[in-house]
Every structure is written in C-alpha cells, then in structure tokens.
PDB file of N, CA and C and ligand atoms in Angstrom:
ATOM      1  N   UNK Z   1       0.837  -1.186   0.000  1.00 61.00           N
ATOM      2  CA  UNK Z   1       0.000   0.000   0.000  1.00 61.00           C
ATOM      3  C   UNK Z   1       0.878   1.243   0.000  1.00 61.00           C
ATOM      4  N   UNK Z   2       0.409   2.252  -0.667  1.00 69.00           N
ATOM      5  CA  UNK Z   2       1.181   3.481  -0.720  1.00 69.00           C
ATOM      6  C   UNK Z   2       0.451   4.586   0.048  1.00 69.00           C
ATOM      7  N   UNK Z   3       1.146   5.680   0.299  1.00 78.00           N
ATOM      8  CA  UNK Z   3       0.560   6.800   1.016  1.00 78.00           C
ATOM      9  C   UNK Z   3       0.561   6.557   2.504  1.00 78.00           C
ATOM     10  N   UNK Z   4       0.116   7.584   3.238  1.00 83.00           N
ATOM     11  CA  UNK Z   4       0.131   7.441   4.691  1.00 83.00           C
ATOM     12  C   UNK Z   4      -1.283   7.459   5.261  1.00 83.00           C
ATOM     13  N   UNK Z   5      -2.268   7.094   4.420  1.00 82.00           N
ATOM     14  CA  UNK Z   5      -3.649   7.045   4.896  1.00 82.00           C
ATOM     15  C   UNK Z   5      -3.811   5.904   5.890  1.00 82.00           C
ATOM     16  N   UNK Z   6      -4.396   6.186   7.066  1.00 82.00           N
ATOM     17  CA  UNK Z   6      -4.577   5.103   8.039  1.00 82.00           C
ATOM     18  C   UNK Z   6      -5.703   4.168   7.579  1.00 82.00           C
ATOM     19  N   UNK Z   7      -5.352   3.000   7.162  1.00 80.00           N
ATOM     20  CA  UNK Z   7      -6.361   2.084   6.622  1.00 80.00           C
ATOM     21  C   UNK Z   7      -7.055   1.318   7.731  1.00 80.00           C
ATOM     22  N   UNK Z   8      -8.343   1.161   7.569  1.00 78.00           N
ATOM     23  CA  UNK Z   8      -9.153   0.492   8.576  1.00 78.00           C
ATOM     24  C   UNK Z   8      -9.501  -0.918   8.084  1.00 78.00           C
ATOM     25  N   UNK Z   9      -8.513  -1.794   8.101  1.00 78.00           N
ATOM     26  CA  UNK Z   9      -8.743  -3.151   7.617  1.00 78.00           C
ATOM     27  C   UNK Z   9      -8.735  -4.174   8.747  1.00 78.00           C
ATOM     28  N   UNK Z  10      -8.650  -3.678   9.981  1.00 79.00           N
ATOM     29  CA  UNK Z  10      -8.589  -4.587  11.132  1.00 79.00           C
ATOM     30  C   UNK Z  10      -9.746  -5.572  11.209  1.00 79.00           C
ATOM     31  N   UNK Z  11     -11.009  -5.101  11.188  1.00 75.00           N
ATOM     32  CA  UNK Z  11     -12.131  -6.027  11.301  1.00 75.00           C
ATOM     33  C   UNK Z  11     -12.146  -7.066  10.173  1.00 75.00           C
ATOM     34  N   UNK Z  12     -11.766  -6.628   8.987  1.00 73.00           N
ATOM     35  CA  UNK Z  12     -11.743  -7.543   7.844  1.00 73.00           C
ATOM     36  C   UNK Z  12     -10.692  -8.634   8.069  1.00 73.00           C
ATOM     37  N   UNK Z  13      -9.547  -8.229   8.594  1.00 80.00           N
ATOM     38  CA  UNK Z  13      -8.456  -9.188   8.786  1.00 80.00           C
ATOM     39  C   UNK Z  13      -8.716 -10.118   9.966  1.00 80.00           C
ATOM     40  N   UNK Z  14      -9.475  -9.636  10.947  1.00 85.00           N
ATOM     41  CA  UNK Z  14      -9.683 -10.455  12.136  1.00 85.00           C
ATOM     42  C   UNK Z  14     -10.959 -11.290  12.047  1.00 85.00           C
ATOM     43  N   UNK Z  15     -11.723 -11.124  10.952  1.00 86.00           N
ATOM     44  CA  UNK Z  15     -12.981 -11.854  10.830  1.00 86.00           C
ATOM     45  C   UNK Z  15     -12.726 -13.342  10.598  1.00 86.00           C
ATOM     46  N   UNK Z  16     -13.750 -14.121  10.827  1.00 90.00           N
ATOM     47  CA  UNK Z  16     -13.644 -15.567  10.667  1.00 90.00           C
ATOM     48  C   UNK Z  16     -13.403 -15.923   9.197  1.00 90.00           C
ATOM     49  N   UNK Z  17     -12.516 -16.884   8.972  1.00 93.00           N
ATOM     50  CA  UNK Z  17     -12.218 -17.309   7.600  1.00 93.00           C
ATOM     51  C   UNK Z  17     -13.235 -18.344   7.136  1.00 93.00           C
ATOM     52  N   UNK Z  18     -13.305 -18.503   5.809  1.00 91.00           N
ATOM     53  CA  UNK Z  18     -14.263 -19.437   5.215  1.00 91.00           C
ATOM     54  C   UNK Z  18     -13.866 -20.877   5.512  1.00 91.00           C
ATOM     55  N   UNK Z  19     -12.668 -21.276   5.113  1.00 91.00           N
ATOM     56  CA  UNK Z  19     -12.184 -22.608   5.444  1.00 91.00           C
ATOM     57  C   UNK Z  19     -12.672 -23.718   4.552  1.00 91.00           C
ATOM     58  N   UNK Z  20     -13.469 -23.408   3.518  1.00 93.00           N
ATOM     59  CA  UNK Z  20     -13.923 -24.453   2.591  1.00 93.00           C
ATOM     60  C   UNK Z  20     -12.710 -25.019   1.858  1.00 93.00           C
ATOM     61  N   UNK Z  21     -12.790 -26.282   1.477  1.00 94.00           N
ATOM     62  CA  UNK Z  21     -11.670 -26.887   0.760  1.00 94.00           C
ATOM     63  C   UNK Z  21     -11.664 -26.376  -0.675  1.00 94.00           C
ATOM     64  N   UNK Z  22     -10.538 -25.806  -1.082  1.00 93.00           N
ATOM     65  CA  UNK Z  22     -10.440 -25.270  -2.437  1.00 93.00           C
ATOM     66  C   UNK Z  22      -9.932 -26.348  -3.389  1.00 93.00           C
ATOM     67  N   UNK Z  23      -9.878 -26.010  -4.672  1.00 94.00           N
ATOM     68  CA  UNK Z  23      -9.446 -27.001  -5.659  1.00 94.00           C
ATOM     69  C   UNK Z  23      -7.979 -27.358  -5.487  1.00 94.00           C
ATOM     70  N   UNK Z  24      -7.215 -26.480  -4.850  1.00 95.00           N
ATOM     71  CA  UNK Z  24      -5.814 -26.797  -4.600  1.00 95.00           C
ATOM     72  C   UNK Z  24      -5.664 -27.643  -3.343  1.00 95.00           C
ATOM     73  N   UNK Z  25      -6.780 -27.911  -2.669  1.00 94.00           N
ATOM     74  CA  UNK Z  25      -6.760 -28.753  -1.481  1.00 94.00           C
ATOM     75  C   UNK Z  25      -6.546 -27.996  -0.199  1.00 94.00           C
ATOM     76  N   UNK Z  26      -6.270 -26.700  -0.309  1.00 95.00           N
ATOM     77  CA  UNK Z  26      -6.048 -25.904   0.893  1.00 95.00           C
ATOM     78  C   UNK Z  26      -7.344 -25.232   1.316  1.00 95.00           C
ATOM     79  N   UNK Z  27      -7.455 -24.839   2.594  1.00 95.00           N
ATOM     80  CA  UNK Z  27      -8.678 -24.159   3.020  1.00 95.00           C
ATOM     81  C   UNK Z  27      -8.783 -22.769   2.415  1.00 95.00           C
ATOM     82  N   UNK Z  28     -10.001 -22.364   2.081  1.00 94.00           N
ATOM     83  CA  UNK Z  28     -10.261 -21.033   1.539  1.00 94.00           C
ATOM     84  C   UNK Z  28      -9.925 -19.995   2.605  1.00 94.00           C
ATOM     85  N   UNK Z  29      -9.288 -18.927   2.206  1.00 93.00           N
ATOM     86  CA  UNK Z  29      -8.872 -17.900   3.167  1.00 93.00           C
ATOM     87  C   UNK Z  29      -9.733 -16.648   3.106  1.00 93.00           C
ATOM     88  N   UNK Z  30     -10.788 -16.679   2.317  1.00 92.00           N
ATOM     89  CA  UNK Z  30     -11.663 -15.509   2.237  1.00 92.00           C
ATOM     90  C   UNK Z  30     -12.439 -15.344   3.539  1.00 92.00           C
ATOM     91  N   UNK Z  31     -12.804 -14.116   3.871  1.00 91.00           N
ATOM     92  CA  UNK Z  31     -13.606 -13.917   5.078  1.00 91.00           C
ATOM     93  C   UNK Z  31     -15.013 -14.499   4.903  1.00 91.00           C
ATOM     94  N   UNK Z  32     -15.527 -15.117   5.958  1.00 91.00           N
ATOM     95  CA  UNK Z  32     -16.871 -15.677   5.903  1.00 91.00           C
ATOM     96  C   UNK Z  32     -17.906 -14.563   5.877  1.00 91.00           C
ATOM     97  N   UNK Z  33     -19.043 -14.829   5.262  1.00 90.00           N
ATOM     98  CA  UNK Z  33     -20.141 -13.865   5.232  1.00 90.00           C
ATOM     99  C   UNK Z  33     -20.645 -13.679   6.658  1.00 90.00           C
ATOM    100  N   UNK Z  34     -21.005 -12.448   7.013  1.00 87.00           N
ATOM    101  CA  UNK Z  34     -21.459 -12.148   8.371  1.00 87.00           C
ATOM    102  C   UNK Z  34     -22.622 -13.054   8.763  1.00 87.00           C
ATOM    103  N   UNK Z  35     -22.465 -13.738   9.875  1.00 86.00           N
ATOM    104  CA  UNK Z  35     -23.529 -14.609  10.358  1.00 86.00           C
ATOM    105  C   UNK Z  35     -23.500 -15.989   9.745  1.00 86.00           C
ATOM    106  N   UNK Z  36     -22.546 -16.219   8.834  1.00 88.00           N
ATOM    107  CA  UNK Z  36     -22.430 -17.538   8.214  1.00 88.00           C
ATOM    108  C   UNK Z  36     -21.004 -18.016   8.379  1.00 88.00           C
ATOM    109  N   UNK Z  37     -20.783 -19.280   8.052  1.00 90.00           N
ATOM    110  CA  UNK Z  37     -19.456 -19.847   8.271  1.00 90.00           C
ATOM    111  C   UNK Z  37     -18.680 -19.979   6.976  1.00 90.00           C
ATOM    112  N   UNK Z  38     -19.273 -19.624   5.826  1.00 93.00           N
ATOM    113  CA  UNK Z  38     -18.589 -19.735   4.554  1.00 93.00           C
ATOM    114  C   UNK Z  38     -18.582 -18.385   3.842  1.00 93.00           C
ATOM    115  N   UNK Z  39     -17.624 -18.214   2.916  1.00 93.00           N
ATOM    116  CA  UNK Z  39     -17.522 -16.959   2.184  1.00 93.00           C
ATOM    117  C   UNK Z  39     -18.589 -16.890   1.093  1.00 93.00           C
ATOM    118  N   UNK Z  40     -18.641 -15.760   0.412  1.00 93.00           N
ATOM    119  CA  UNK Z  40     -19.684 -15.565  -0.591  1.00 93.00           C
ATOM    120  C   UNK Z  40     -19.539 -16.516  -1.769  1.00 93.00           C
ATOM    121  N   UNK Z  41     -18.314 -17.068  -1.935  1.00 93.00           N
ATOM    122  CA  UNK Z  41     -18.099 -17.983  -3.053  1.00 93.00           C
ATOM    123  C   UNK Z  41     -18.419 -19.425  -2.690  1.00 93.00           C
ATOM    124  N   UNK Z  42     -18.475 -19.722  -1.405  1.00 93.00           N
ATOM    125  CA  UNK Z  42     -18.609 -21.112  -0.970  1.00 93.00           C
ATOM    126  C   UNK Z  42     -19.898 -21.359  -0.191  1.00 93.00           C
ATOM    127  N   UNK Z  43     -20.966 -20.792  -0.656  1.00 90.00           N
ATOM    128  CA  UNK Z  43     -22.261 -21.098  -0.049  1.00 90.00           C
ATOM    129  C   UNK Z  43     -22.716 -20.108   0.997  1.00 90.00           C
ATOM    130  N   UNK Z  44     -22.005 -18.990   1.140  1.00 88.00           N
ATOM    131  CA  UNK Z  44     -22.418 -18.011   2.128  1.00 88.00           C
ATOM    132  C   UNK Z  44     -23.315 -16.934   1.546  1.00 88.00           C
ATOM    133  N   UNK Z  45     -23.421 -16.910   0.211  1.00 90.00           N
ATOM    134  CA  UNK Z  45     -24.197 -15.861  -0.445  1.00 90.00           C
ATOM    135  C   UNK Z  45     -25.675 -15.964  -0.101  1.00 90.00           C
ATOM    136  N   UNK Z  46     -26.366 -14.834  -0.107  1.00 87.00           N
ATOM    137  CA  UNK Z  46     -27.783 -14.816   0.185  1.00 87.00           C
ATOM    138  C   UNK Z  46     -28.530 -15.640  -0.855  1.00 87.00           C
ATOM    139  N   UNK Z  47     -29.443 -16.460  -0.388  1.00 85.00           N
ATOM    140  CA  UNK Z  47     -30.249 -17.245  -1.306  1.00 85.00           C
ATOM    141  C   UNK Z  47     -29.584 -18.519  -1.772  1.00 85.00           C
ATOM    142  N   UNK Z  48     -28.380 -18.806  -1.271  1.00 85.00           N
ATOM    143  CA  UNK Z  48     -27.728 -20.043  -1.687  1.00 85.00           C
ATOM    144  C   UNK Z  48     -28.146 -21.175  -0.762  1.00 85.00           C
ATOM    145  N   UNK Z  49     -27.984 -22.384  -1.245  1.00 80.00           N
ATOM    146  CA  UNK Z  49     -28.372 -23.551  -0.466  1.00 80.00           C
ATOM    147  C   UNK Z  49     -29.752 -24.043  -0.860  1.00 80.00           C
ATOM    148  N   UNK Z  50     -30.067 -25.233  -0.414  1.00 79.00           N
ATOM    149  CA  UNK Z  50     -31.352 -25.824  -0.764  1.00 79.00           C
ATOM    150  C   UNK Z  50     -32.482 -25.132  -0.013  1.00 79.00           C
ATOM    151  N   UNK Z  51     -33.665 -25.024  -0.635  1.00 82.00           N
ATOM    152  CA  UNK Z  51     -34.789 -24.424   0.074  1.00 82.00           C
ATOM    153  C   UNK Z  51     -35.232 -25.313   1.230  1.00 82.00           C
ATOM    154  N   UNK Z  52     -35.899 -24.732   2.204  1.00 79.00           N
ATOM    155  CA  UNK Z  52     -36.384 -25.475   3.357  1.00 79.00           C
ATOM    156  C   UNK Z  52     -37.356 -26.554   2.904  1.00 79.00           C
ATOM    157  N   UNK Z  53     -37.176 -27.754   3.448  1.00 77.00           N
ATOM    158  CA  UNK Z  53     -38.089 -28.829   3.106  1.00 77.00           C
ATOM    159  C   UNK Z  53     -37.809 -29.455   1.759  1.00 77.00           C
ATOM    160  N   UNK Z  54     -36.662 -29.138   1.160  1.00 81.00           N
ATOM    161  CA  UNK Z  54     -36.299 -29.696  -0.139  1.00 81.00           C
ATOM    162  C   UNK Z  54     -36.101 -31.202  -0.035  1.00 81.00           C
ATOM    163  N   UNK Z  55     -36.755 -31.964  -0.898  1.00 83.00           N
ATOM    164  CA  UNK Z  55     -36.685 -33.412  -0.814  1.00 83.00           C
ATOM    165  C   UNK Z  55     -35.933 -34.007  -2.008  1.00 83.00           C
ATOM    166  N   UNK Z  56     -35.329 -33.157  -2.823  1.00 84.00           N
ATOM    167  CA  UNK Z  56     -34.711 -33.641  -4.051  1.00 84.00           C
ATOM    168  C   UNK Z  56     -33.601 -34.653  -3.813  1.00 84.00           C
ATOM    169  N   UNK Z  57     -32.821 -34.449  -2.781  1.00 82.00           N
ATOM    170  CA  UNK Z  57     -31.667 -35.304  -2.576  1.00 82.00           C
ATOM    171  C   UNK Z  57     -31.909 -36.359  -1.504  1.00 82.00           C
ATOM    172  N   UNK Z  58     -33.136 -36.437  -0.993  1.00 86.00           N
ATOM    173  CA  UNK Z  58     -33.401 -37.376   0.089  1.00 86.00           C
ATOM    174  C   UNK Z  58     -33.383 -38.805  -0.419  1.00 86.00           C
ATOM    175  N   UNK Z  59     -32.627 -39.673   0.259  1.00 90.00           N
ATOM    176  CA  UNK Z  59     -32.537 -41.069  -0.177  1.00 90.00           C
ATOM    177  C   UNK Z  59     -33.268 -42.006   0.768  1.00 90.00           C
ATOM    178  N   UNK Z  60     -33.104 -41.787   2.071  1.00 92.00           N
ATOM    179  CA  UNK Z  60     -33.728 -42.714   3.015  1.00 92.00           C
ATOM    180  C   UNK Z  60     -34.400 -42.009   4.180  1.00 92.00           C
ATOM    181  N   UNK Z  61     -34.148 -40.711   4.332  1.00 89.00           N
ATOM    182  CA  UNK Z  61     -34.803 -39.954   5.394  1.00 89.00           C
ATOM    183  C   UNK Z  61     -34.220 -40.213   6.771  1.00 89.00           C
ATOM    184  N   UNK Z  62     -33.040 -40.805   6.832  1.00 92.00           N
ATOM    185  CA  UNK Z  62     -32.414 -41.127   8.124  1.00 92.00           C
ATOM    186  C   UNK Z  62     -31.995 -39.863   8.855  1.00 92.00           C
ATOM    187  N   UNK Z  63     -31.782 -38.804   8.142  1.00 88.00           N
ATOM    188  CA  UNK Z  63     -31.301 -37.572   8.757  1.00 88.00           C
ATOM    189  C   UNK Z  63     -32.303 -36.433   8.666  1.00 88.00           C
ATOM    190  N   UNK Z  64     -33.560 -36.747   8.449  1.00 88.00           N
ATOM    191  CA  UNK Z  64     -34.568 -35.688   8.470  1.00 88.00           C
ATOM    192  C   UNK Z  64     -34.754 -35.235   9.909  1.00 88.00           C
ATOM    193  N   UNK Z  65     -35.273 -34.018  10.068  1.00 88.00           N
ATOM    194  CA  UNK Z  65     -35.457 -33.481  11.401  1.00 88.00           C
ATOM    195  C   UNK Z  65     -36.290 -34.432  12.261  1.00 88.00           C
ATOM    196  N   UNK Z  66     -37.338 -34.998  11.653  1.00 92.00           N
ATOM    197  CA  UNK Z  66     -38.231 -35.884  12.407  1.00 92.00           C
ATOM    198  C   UNK Z  66     -37.483 -37.128  12.876  1.00 92.00           C
ATOM    199  N   UNK Z  67     -36.701 -37.726  11.976  1.00 95.00           N
ATOM    200  CA  UNK Z  67     -35.983 -38.959  12.320  1.00 95.00           C
ATOM    201  C   UNK Z  67     -34.988 -38.707  13.435  1.00 95.00           C
ATOM    202  N   UNK Z  68     -34.286 -37.577  13.356  1.00 95.00           N
ATOM    203  CA  UNK Z  68     -33.291 -37.251  14.382  1.00 95.00           C
ATOM    204  C   UNK Z  68     -33.986 -37.034  15.723  1.00 95.00           C
ATOM    205  N   UNK Z  69     -35.098 -36.303  15.700  1.00 96.00           N
ATOM    206  CA  UNK Z  69     -35.840 -36.037  16.932  1.00 96.00           C
ATOM    207  C   UNK Z  69     -36.354 -37.336  17.530  1.00 96.00           C
ATOM    208  N   UNK Z  70     -36.803 -38.240  16.672  1.00 97.00           N
ATOM    209  CA  UNK Z  70     -37.337 -39.514  17.134  1.00 97.00           C
ATOM    210  C   UNK Z  70     -36.244 -40.325  17.831  1.00 97.00           C
ATOM    211  N   UNK Z  71     -35.066 -40.354  17.211  1.00 97.00           N
ATOM    212  CA  UNK Z  71     -33.951 -41.094  17.807  1.00 97.00           C
ATOM    213  C   UNK Z  71     -33.575 -40.499  19.163  1.00 97.00           C
ATOM    214  N   UNK Z  72     -33.568 -39.177  19.214  1.00 97.00           N
ATOM    215  CA  UNK Z  72     -33.204 -38.505  20.448  1.00 97.00           C
ATOM    216  C   UNK Z  72     -34.199 -38.861  21.545  1.00 97.00           C
ATOM    217  N   UNK Z  73     -35.480 -38.846  21.180  1.00 97.00           N
ATOM    218  CA  UNK Z  73     -36.539 -39.149  22.134  1.00 97.00           C
ATOM    219  C   UNK Z  73     -36.389 -40.577  22.657  1.00 97.00           C
ATOM    220  N   UNK Z  74     -36.094 -41.487  21.759  1.00 97.00           N
ATOM    221  CA  UNK Z  74     -35.942 -42.892  22.117  1.00 97.00           C
ATOM    222  C   UNK Z  74     -34.777 -43.058  23.088  1.00 97.00           C
ATOM    223  N   UNK Z  75     -33.689 -42.364  22.834  1.00 97.00           N
ATOM    224  CA  UNK Z  75     -32.522 -42.431  23.709  1.00 97.00           C
ATOM    225  C   UNK Z  75     -32.858 -41.938  25.104  1.00 97.00           C
ATOM    226  N   UNK Z  76     -33.608 -40.847  25.167  1.00 97.00           N
ATOM    227  CA  UNK Z  76     -34.006 -40.276  26.453  1.00 97.00           C
ATOM    228  C   UNK Z  76     -34.897 -41.267  27.209  1.00 97.00           C
ATOM    229  N   UNK Z  77     -35.803 -41.907  26.495  1.00 97.00           N
ATOM    230  CA  UNK Z  77     -36.695 -42.909  27.086  1.00 97.00           C
ATOM    231  C   UNK Z  77     -35.876 -44.057  27.649  1.00 97.00           C
ATOM    232  N   UNK Z  78     -34.867 -44.499  26.891  1.00 97.00           N
ATOM    233  CA  UNK Z  78     -34.006 -45.599  27.338  1.00 97.00           C
ATOM    234  C   UNK Z  78     -33.254 -45.202  28.607  1.00 97.00           C
ATOM    235  N   UNK Z  79     -32.728 -43.967  28.620  1.00 97.00           N
ATOM    236  CA  UNK Z  79     -31.994 -43.493  29.795  1.00 97.00           C
ATOM    237  C   UNK Z  79     -32.903 -43.494  31.023  1.00 97.00           C
ATOM    238  N   UNK Z  80     -34.113 -42.986  30.841  1.00 97.00           N
ATOM    239  CA  UNK Z  80     -35.040 -42.890  31.969  1.00 97.00           C
ATOM    240  C   UNK Z  80     -35.442 -44.264  32.468  1.00 97.00           C
ATOM    241  N   UNK Z  81     -35.697 -45.195  31.543  1.00 97.00           N
ATOM    242  CA  UNK Z  81     -36.112 -46.524  31.994  1.00 97.00           C
ATOM    243  C   UNK Z  81     -34.963 -47.231  32.702  1.00 97.00           C
ATOM    244  N   UNK Z  82     -33.741 -46.993  32.209  1.00 96.00           N
ATOM    245  CA  UNK Z  82     -32.584 -47.600  32.871  1.00 96.00           C
ATOM    246  C   UNK Z  82     -32.489 -47.096  34.323  1.00 96.00           C
ATOM    247  N   UNK Z  83     -32.697 -45.785  34.475  1.00 96.00           N
ATOM    248  CA  UNK Z  83     -32.646 -45.189  35.808  1.00 96.00           C
ATOM    249  C   UNK Z  83     -33.725 -45.779  36.703  1.00 96.00           C
ATOM    250  N   UNK Z  84     -34.912 -45.918  36.137  1.00 96.00           N
ATOM    251  CA  UNK Z  84     -36.063 -46.442  36.878  1.00 96.00           C
ATOM    252  C   UNK Z  84     -35.780 -47.875  37.309  1.00 96.00           C
ATOM    253  N   UNK Z  85     -35.215 -48.677  36.427  1.00 96.00           N
ATOM    254  CA  UNK Z  85     -34.905 -50.074  36.748  1.00 96.00           C
ATOM    255  C   UNK Z  85     -33.908 -50.141  37.891  1.00 96.00           C
ATOM    256  N   UNK Z  86     -32.933 -49.267  37.854  1.00 95.00           N
ATOM    257  CA  UNK Z  86     -31.930 -49.238  38.924  1.00 95.00           C
ATOM    258  C   UNK Z  86     -32.569 -48.875  40.260  1.00 95.00           C
ATOM    259  N   UNK Z  87     -33.558 -47.983  40.201  1.00 94.00           N
ATOM    260  CA  UNK Z  87     -34.260 -47.563  41.410  1.00 94.00           C
ATOM    261  C   UNK Z  87     -35.059 -48.713  42.016  1.00 94.00           C
ATOM    262  N   UNK Z  88     -35.701 -49.483  41.126  1.00 91.00           N
ATOM    263  CA  UNK Z  88     -36.569 -50.570  41.564  1.00 91.00           C
ATOM    264  C   UNK Z  88     -35.724 -51.675  42.225  1.00 91.00           C
ATOM    265  N   UNK Z  89     -34.583 -51.968  41.617  1.00 82.00           N
ATOM    266  CA  UNK Z  89     -33.756 -53.071  42.128  1.00 82.00           C
ATOM    267  C   UNK Z  89     -33.130 -52.768  43.484  1.00 82.00           C
TER     268      UNK Z  89
HETATM  269 ZN1  LIG Y 101     -14.553 -19.655   0.664  1.00 96.48          ZN
END
C-alpha cells in the first residue's frame, strides 16, 4: 500500500475465515459472510443452499429433522427406563 492514509482493515483481517476446501486442497482464506461460516463464493451468499423442506436429494430420510428427533426421544426414554430399573432393584 502506498501513502500514509490510516487504513481500517482490522475487522476484515480479524474476521472468521471461510475454510472451505479449495481445488488446490487448501482451506479457503476468504472472510466468511457475516452470520455464516462460509464466504460468498462457498455457499455463504444470500439465497444459496437448498430451500427449506427440499426433498430432491433425500434417499432414506435417516437424517430428516423428524428422524433425528425420534432417535433422540428414544434415547431419552431408554436413559429414563434404565434409571427407573436401577431404582426398583
Ligand atoms: Zn470460501
């Protein structure tokens, strides 16, 4: 840089990096979009990503919100019953 103008690049330099894997195999060094974890080139741009409830790529539904919640609930039930059994014995 030339001149003696005090440049205000601190926030830009200290912001979170994108980190997406680039074609050279190294992590992307661009700053992430505010409020997102990727830069504007790697899925951080507004309107990028699949729409909510998109079923185009769904193969088995093992990772749908409902399936995950169901598994979590089942685990909690198992934990509670185990505790109850220990209490009874
Ligand atoms: Zn990036």
